[in-house]
């Protein structure tokens, strides 16, 4: 194993960075190899087994012939798509579409409103600007989740006037989510907007572009990476929200995946297991893929957001 | 880079002045030619206006004047902002701000208001509605009253009753009082058809027996005038309330016992002997809810247990995930390791897998009888992971560790890589050993980078509703069943249980909102204090 490691190190030594050890060119051997590198492989294997076994288990359960919890314990003893087919007889796909629509609408709305607000704070100097930024910080400390009783009662009242803005309406849920659009995201985007030189939009304005044109055509293109991150984070947030979705969406055909899958597992856990596993695998695949793909940006986004 | 630079920096005054000249250019062009952008704006605002006016009209017609006035204000503001040349920043802020004001600021403020009321089951509405409900609920058949020949009818899915009184047919539904029905056909003493209604046959009536038995059709618009009800769907009787409300004296009198009930300051009618009627209304009760939370032992005991567990849960979650994440990050942070990227990608799988599904997945795996943990990993052990108070807590922490360590792994990896190599090298040259370097260089530098994230993580876990609700639903319940709260409940799930919105208990919005306020105060205090601390940490170094 040591020799293999050594040969690869010589191949890759061309792109070594400055902050590696002084002895980088020669890999240690024997006990020294163990002390410096070997244990790391052991830790990595343990860590990966720990991280991956529940996920391997659920994939196996989704492919298992038995739809029950007991039958899913022997990993990959049988492989069939029966559970996936059975999803068709349930409301799973309705929930998936609901989740997708609600998440996408929320993400788009959040991105547009957050970007517009960040643009205003970053580019204009107006009275109340500092106050506005400070108030946003304070409001952000009171999570909307904590006010769920008031949100519920508010929608109860609104629903008496305009049913589509009240309980059991998917539009109303999106609007509630959009209520939180300015909170965290404005700061995340504000920092990013500030890194775009102002001279760019001033030049465009002198060339005759209007404010709106500067915003839509020039600035938004330049800040596209942060828009993608905010959009994805907002999508995942609405995807994972259970409390508000459960309170607001009352009829089964309006549920999201979080509410629906919870229902499957909470009543008759044992009987619905295979179908839950299949549903979970299907709905996790796109999220996991997107996540791994955008991982770098998400982490930098998270870091930037909470340090601010 | 910072936008809040002092004005001595040359470009700050420029940015103060430039918009003005550019504005003028824009103003001229706007006034002369109407660009496509203008028409887009016109169309959008027109759409918003149309919807808004619709809401105002409906709200007004329904008597929700508060909703109507707020909507009017928003519409006026929208039109002023988008059609004046002055409020430029507002054009960008307004959409987000409108949502923020309605759904967050208002909700938070409303939470604060509800916390001081007794809003909840039994105190659900205004006093007028409570009086009406009391009059209706306490109806009894008027003794020796006439039996009217009756038919059950239906109109657009709404059930109604029709009776024959003095040869005239009267018809009404749950929402509309009795009215004379013209052109109704009566054959052999039975109503056979009424224009606009379907007369239900015996089978339909049997199918909807309980709905028919509960049906109440008011005799007139006055709630006190009584109603028509039926037991057998063929004859109806006048029911009238045993309570009489006197508006001038503002008191309820029972016609049966003669007891007089007067309103008390809890929003209920109370007799001189302290007996109260079962429907009340919302009133401000001051700090009563807070007193209940901290003083009433039925609530305060579970409350303090939950409070302690919430702190334990959120602190242990942060610390355990941090150390495990840090350990893995350190282990994998060596350039000479092969396949590092792949290993990292595999390690963050639990973070990428949607959290709520992880909780449900673990709930299944931890199942006592059939779960993977007991049957396979522990070789058929019979451990009641989610049913025993201590084991359930352990399970919650264990699952949180699995879900949370990849995040810490990611940020620690990032922080470790950003520690400059020459600093470490310099320490090495000065003769510091590995442990010394770690303790005096790496760890402090790492902590500065991740401390704010640890605080956010704490604040997040403090309100981590999903893990508790999905994994244990707060259970196992406390032995004393007076409140629907259990050993693994954290504050936010306790609020959910007490609010009654999960259907598990009587609704108590007032107490739930008061607890929300308490949680907010705790989280805000902890955040402010610890952010101060980390800032000083940064200054020292």
Coordinates of C-alpha atoms in Angstrom, one line a residue, chain A residues 4-302:
Chain A
X4 CA 1.2 2.7 -4.3
X5 CA 0.8 5.8 -2.2
X6 CA 4.3 6.8 -3.0
X7 CA 4.0 6.6 -6.7
X8 CA 0.8 8.6 -6.7
X9 CA 2.5 11.3 -4.6
X10 CA 5.3 11.7 -7.1
X11 CA 2.7 12.0 -9.9
X12 CA 0.8 14.7 -8.1
X13 CA 3.7 16.5 -6.5
X14 CA 3.6 19.0 -9.4
X15 CA 0.6 20.7 -7.9
X16 CA 1.5 20.7 -4.3
X17 CA 0.7 23.9 -2.5
X18 CA 2.9 25.9 -0.2
X19 CA 1.3 24.8 3.1
X20 CA 2.2 21.1 2.9
X21 CA 4.8 19.5 5.0
X22 CA 8.5 19.9 4.2
X23 CA 8.8 16.1 3.7
X24 CA 6.2 16.0 1.0
X25 CA 8.3 14.5 -1.7
X26 CA 9.2 11.3 0.1
X27 CA 6.3 9.4 1.7
X28 CA 7.1 7.9 5.1
X29 CA 7.3 4.2 5.4
X30 CA 6.7 1.6 8.0
X31 CA 5.5 2.7 11.4
X32 CA 6.0 6.3 10.4
X33 CA 3.6 5.8 7.5
X34 CA 1.1 4.4 10.0
X35 CA 1.5 7.2 12.4
X36 CA 1.2 9.9 9.8
X37 CA -1.1 8.5 7.1
X38 CA -2.2 5.0 7.8
X39 CA -4.6 5.9 10.7
X40 CA -6.2 8.5 8.5
X41 CA -7.3 5.8 6.1
X42 CA -8.8 3.8 9.0
X43 CA -10.6 6.8 10.3
X44 CA -11.9 7.6 6.8
X45 CA -13.2 4.1 6.3
X46 CA -15.0 4.1 9.7
X47 CA -16.4 7.6 9.0
X48 CA -17.7 6.6 5.6
X49 CA -19.3 3.4 6.9
X50 CA -20.9 5.5 9.6
X51 CA -22.1 8.2 7.2
X52 CA -23.3 5.9 4.5
X53 CA -24.9 2.8 6.2
X54 CA -28.3 4.4 6.8
X55 CA -28.4 5.5 3.2
X56 CA -27.4 2.1 1.9
X57 CA -30.0 0.7 4.2
X58 CA -32.8 2.9 2.8
X59 CA -31.9 2.2 -0.8
X60 CA -32.0 -1.5 0.0
X61 CA -35.3 -1.1 1.8
X62 CA -36.7 0.7 -1.3
X63 CA -35.6 -2.2 -3.5
X64 CA -36.8 -4.9 -1.1
X65 CA -39.7 -7.2 -2.1
X66 CA -41.2 -6.9 1.3
X67 CA -42.9 -3.6 2.1
X68 CA -42.5 -4.0 5.8
X69 CA -39.9 -2.9 8.3
X70 CA -38.9 -6.4 9.2
X71 CA -38.4 -7.5 5.7
X72 CA -36.0 -4.6 5.0
X73 CA -33.4 -5.7 7.4
X74 CA -31.5 -8.0 5.1
X75 CA -29.6 -5.7 2.8
X76 CA -30.2 -6.3 -0.9
X77 CA -31.6 -9.8 -0.3
X78 CA -34.0 -9.2 -3.1
X79 CA -34.1 -6.4 -5.7
X80 CA -37.4 -5.3 -7.2
X81 CA -39.0 -2.0 -8.3
X82 CA -42.3 -3.1 -6.8
X83 CA -42.2 -0.4 -4.1
X84 CA -41.6 2.3 -6.7
X85 CA -44.4 1.1 -8.8
X86 CA -46.7 1.1 -5.7
X87 CA -46.0 4.8 -5.3
X88 CA -48.3 5.3 -8.3
X89 CA -51.3 4.2 -6.3
X90 CA -50.7 6.8 -3.6
X91 CA -50.7 10.5 -3.6
X92 CA -46.9 10.5 -3.7
X93 CA -46.6 12.1 -7.1
X94 CA -49.2 14.8 -6.2
X95 CA -47.1 15.7 -3.1
X96 CA -43.9 15.7 -5.2
X97 CA -45.5 18.1 -7.7
X98 CA -46.8 20.3 -4.8
X99 CA -43.4 20.4 -3.2
X100 CA -41.7 21.2 -6.5
X101 CA -44.2 24.0 -7.3
X102 CA -44.1 25.5 -3.8
X103 CA -40.3 25.2 -3.6
X104 CA -39.7 26.7 -7.0
X105 CA -42.2 29.6 -6.5
X106 CA -40.7 30.3 -3.1
X107 CA -37.1 30.2 -4.5
X108 CA -37.8 32.5 -7.4
X109 CA -39.7 35.0 -5.3
X110 CA -37.1 34.9 -2.6
X111 CA -34.3 35.5 -5.1
X112 CA -36.0 38.4 -6.9
X113 CA -37.2 40.1 -3.7
X114 CA -33.9 39.5 -1.9
X115 CA -31.8 40.7 -4.8
X116 CA -33.9 43.8 -5.3
X117 CA -33.6 44.7 -1.6
X118 CA -29.9 44.0 -1.6
X119 CA -29.5 46.2 -4.7
X120 CA -31.3 49.0 -3.0
X121 CA -29.2 48.8 0.1
X122 CA -25.9 48.3 -1.8
X123 CA -26.4 51.0 -4.5
X124 CA -28.6 53.8 -3.1
X125 CA -27.9 56.1 -0.2
X126 CA -31.2 57.1 1.3
X127 CA -32.5 58.1 4.7
X128 CA -33.5 55.1 6.8
X129 CA -31.0 52.9 5.1
X130 CA -28.9 52.0 8.2
X131 CA -32.1 51.7 10.2
X132 CA -33.5 49.4 7.6
X133 CA -30.4 47.2 7.7
X134 CA -30.3 47.1 11.5
X135 CA -34.1 46.3 11.7
X136 CA -33.6 43.4 9.3
X137 CA -30.9 42.0 11.5
X138 CA -33.1 42.2 14.6
X139 CA -36.2 40.8 12.8
X140 CA -34.0 37.9 11.6
X141 CA -33.4 36.9 15.2
X142 CA -37.1 36.1 15.7
X143 CA -37.6 33.0 13.5
X144 CA -40.9 33.0 11.6
X145 CA -41.3 29.4 12.9
X146 CA -41.8 30.7 16.4
X147 CA -44.8 32.8 15.3
X148 CA -46.6 29.8 13.8
X149 CA -49.7 30.4 16.0
X150 CA -50.0 33.9 14.8
X151 CA -49.4 32.9 11.2
X152 CA -52.1 30.3 11.5
X153 CA -54.6 32.8 13.0
X154 CA -53.7 35.4 10.4
X155 CA -54.4 32.9 7.6
X156 CA -57.6 31.9 9.3
X157 CA -58.8 35.6 9.2
X158 CA -57.5 36.2 5.6
X159 CA -59.2 33.0 4.5
X160 CA -62.5 34.3 5.5
X161 CA -62.0 37.2 3.1
X162 CA -60.1 35.6 0.2
X163 CA -60.0 31.8 0.5
X164 CA -56.9 31.6 -1.7
X165 CA -54.9 33.6 0.8
X166 CA -56.1 31.5 3.7
X167 CA -55.7 28.0 5.2
X168 CA -55.3 25.0 2.9
X169 CA -54.0 27.1 0.1
X170 CA -50.6 26.4 -1.5
X171 CA -50.4 30.0 -2.6
X172 CA -50.8 31.2 0.9
X173 CA -48.0 28.9 2.1
X174 CA -45.7 30.3 -0.6
X175 CA -46.6 33.8 0.6
X176 CA -45.8 33.0 4.2
X177 CA -42.4 31.6 3.1
X178 CA -41.8 34.8 1.1
X179 CA -42.4 36.7 4.3
X180 CA -39.0 35.5 5.3
X181 CA -37.4 36.3 2.0
X182 CA -35.7 39.5 3.1
X183 CA -34.3 38.2 6.4
X184 CA -31.1 36.2 6.0
X185 CA -30.8 36.5 2.3
X186 CA -30.6 40.2 2.0
X187 CA -27.3 40.2 4.0
X188 CA -25.9 37.3 2.1
X189 CA -26.6 39.1 -1.2
X190 CA -25.8 42.5 0.1
X191 CA -22.2 41.5 0.8
X192 CA -21.9 40.0 -2.7
X193 CA -23.4 43.0 -4.4
X194 CA -20.9 45.2 -2.7
X195 CA -18.1 43.4 -4.4
X196 CA -19.4 44.4 -7.8
X197 CA -17.9 47.7 -8.7
X198 CA -20.3 50.6 -8.7
X199 CA -18.5 52.1 -11.7
X200 CA -20.1 49.4 -13.9
X201 CA -23.6 50.5 -13.3
X202 CA -22.7 54.2 -13.4
X203 CA -21.2 53.7 -16.8
X204 CA -24.3 52.0 -18.0
X205 CA -26.5 54.8 -16.6
X206 CA -24.4 57.4 -18.4
X207 CA -24.9 55.4 -21.6
X208 CA -28.6 55.9 -21.1
X209 CA -29.7 52.8 -19.2
X210 CA -32.5 53.2 -16.7
X211 CA -32.3 52.0 -13.1
X212 CA -34.4 49.0 -14.0
X213 CA -32.2 48.1 -16.9
X214 CA -29.1 48.4 -14.8
X215 CA -30.6 46.1 -12.2
X216 CA -32.1 43.5 -14.5
X217 CA -29.6 43.4 -17.3
X218 CA -26.3 44.3 -15.7
X219 CA -26.2 43.6 -12.0
X220 CA -28.3 40.5 -11.8
X221 CA -26.0 38.8 -14.4
X222 CA -22.9 39.6 -12.4
X223 CA -24.3 38.3 -9.1
X224 CA -25.7 35.1 -10.7
X225 CA -23.7 32.7 -8.4
X226 CA -25.1 34.1 -5.2
X227 CA -28.6 34.0 -6.7
X228 CA -28.2 30.3 -7.4
X229 CA -27.1 29.6 -3.8
X230 CA -29.9 31.7 -2.3
X231 CA -32.4 30.0 -4.6
X232 CA -31.2 26.5 -3.7
X233 CA -31.1 27.2 0.0
X234 CA -34.6 28.7 -0.1
X235 CA -35.8 25.6 -2.1
X236 CA -34.3 23.2 0.4
X237 CA -35.8 25.3 3.3
X238 CA -39.3 25.0 1.9
X239 CA -38.7 21.4 1.0
X240 CA -37.8 20.5 4.6
X241 CA -40.3 22.7 6.3
X242 CA -42.8 20.6 8.2
X243 CA -44.5 22.8 10.8
X244 CA -45.9 25.5 8.6
X245 CA -46.8 23.1 5.8
X246 CA -48.6 20.8 8.2
X247 CA -50.6 23.7 9.7
X248 CA -51.5 25.4 6.5
X249 CA -52.1 22.6 4.0
X250 CA -54.9 20.6 5.4
X251 CA -56.3 18.4 2.7
X252 CA -54.2 15.5 1.6
X253 CA -54.0 16.4 -2.0
X254 CA -52.4 19.8 -1.1
X255 CA -49.7 18.3 1.1
X256 CA -46.0 18.5 0.5
X257 CA -43.6 15.5 0.7
X258 CA -42.6 16.4 4.3
X259 CA -46.1 16.2 5.5
X260 CA -47.1 13.2 3.4
X261 CA -44.0 11.1 4.2
X262 CA -44.3 11.9 7.9
X263 CA -47.9 10.7 7.8
X264 CA -46.8 7.4 6.2
X265 CA -44.3 6.7 8.9
X266 CA -46.3 8.0 11.8
X267 CA -49.3 5.8 11.2
X268 CA -48.5 2.1 10.7
X269 CA -44.7 2.5 10.4
X270 CA -44.2 -1.1 9.8
X271 CA -46.7 -1.6 7.0
X272 CA -45.7 1.5 5.0
X273 CA -42.0 1.1 5.2
X274 CA -41.1 -0.1 1.7
X275 CA -43.2 2.6 0.1
X276 CA -41.7 5.3 2.4
X277 CA -38.2 4.1 1.5
X278 CA -39.0 4.3 -2.2
X279 CA -40.5 7.8 -1.8
X280 CA -37.6 9.0 0.2
X281 CA -35.1 7.7 -2.3
X282 CA -36.9 9.3 -5.2
X283 CA -37.2 12.7 -3.5
X284 CA -33.7 12.6 -2.1
X285 CA -31.9 11.9 -5.4
X286 CA -32.3 15.3 -7.0
X287 CA -31.6 17.2 -3.8
X288 CA -28.5 15.1 -3.0
X289 CA -27.2 15.5 -6.6
X290 CA -27.8 19.3 -6.6
X291 CA -26.2 19.5 -3.2
X292 CA -23.0 17.6 -4.1
X293 CA -22.8 19.6 -7.3
X294 CA -23.1 23.0 -5.6
X295 CA -21.4 22.0 -2.3
X296 CA -18.6 24.5 -2.6
X297 CA -20.9 27.5 -3.1
X298 CA -23.3 26.4 -0.4
X299 CA -20.6 26.2 2.2
X300 CA -19.1 29.5 1.3
X301 CA -22.7 31.0 1.3
X302 CA -23.4 29.5 4.7

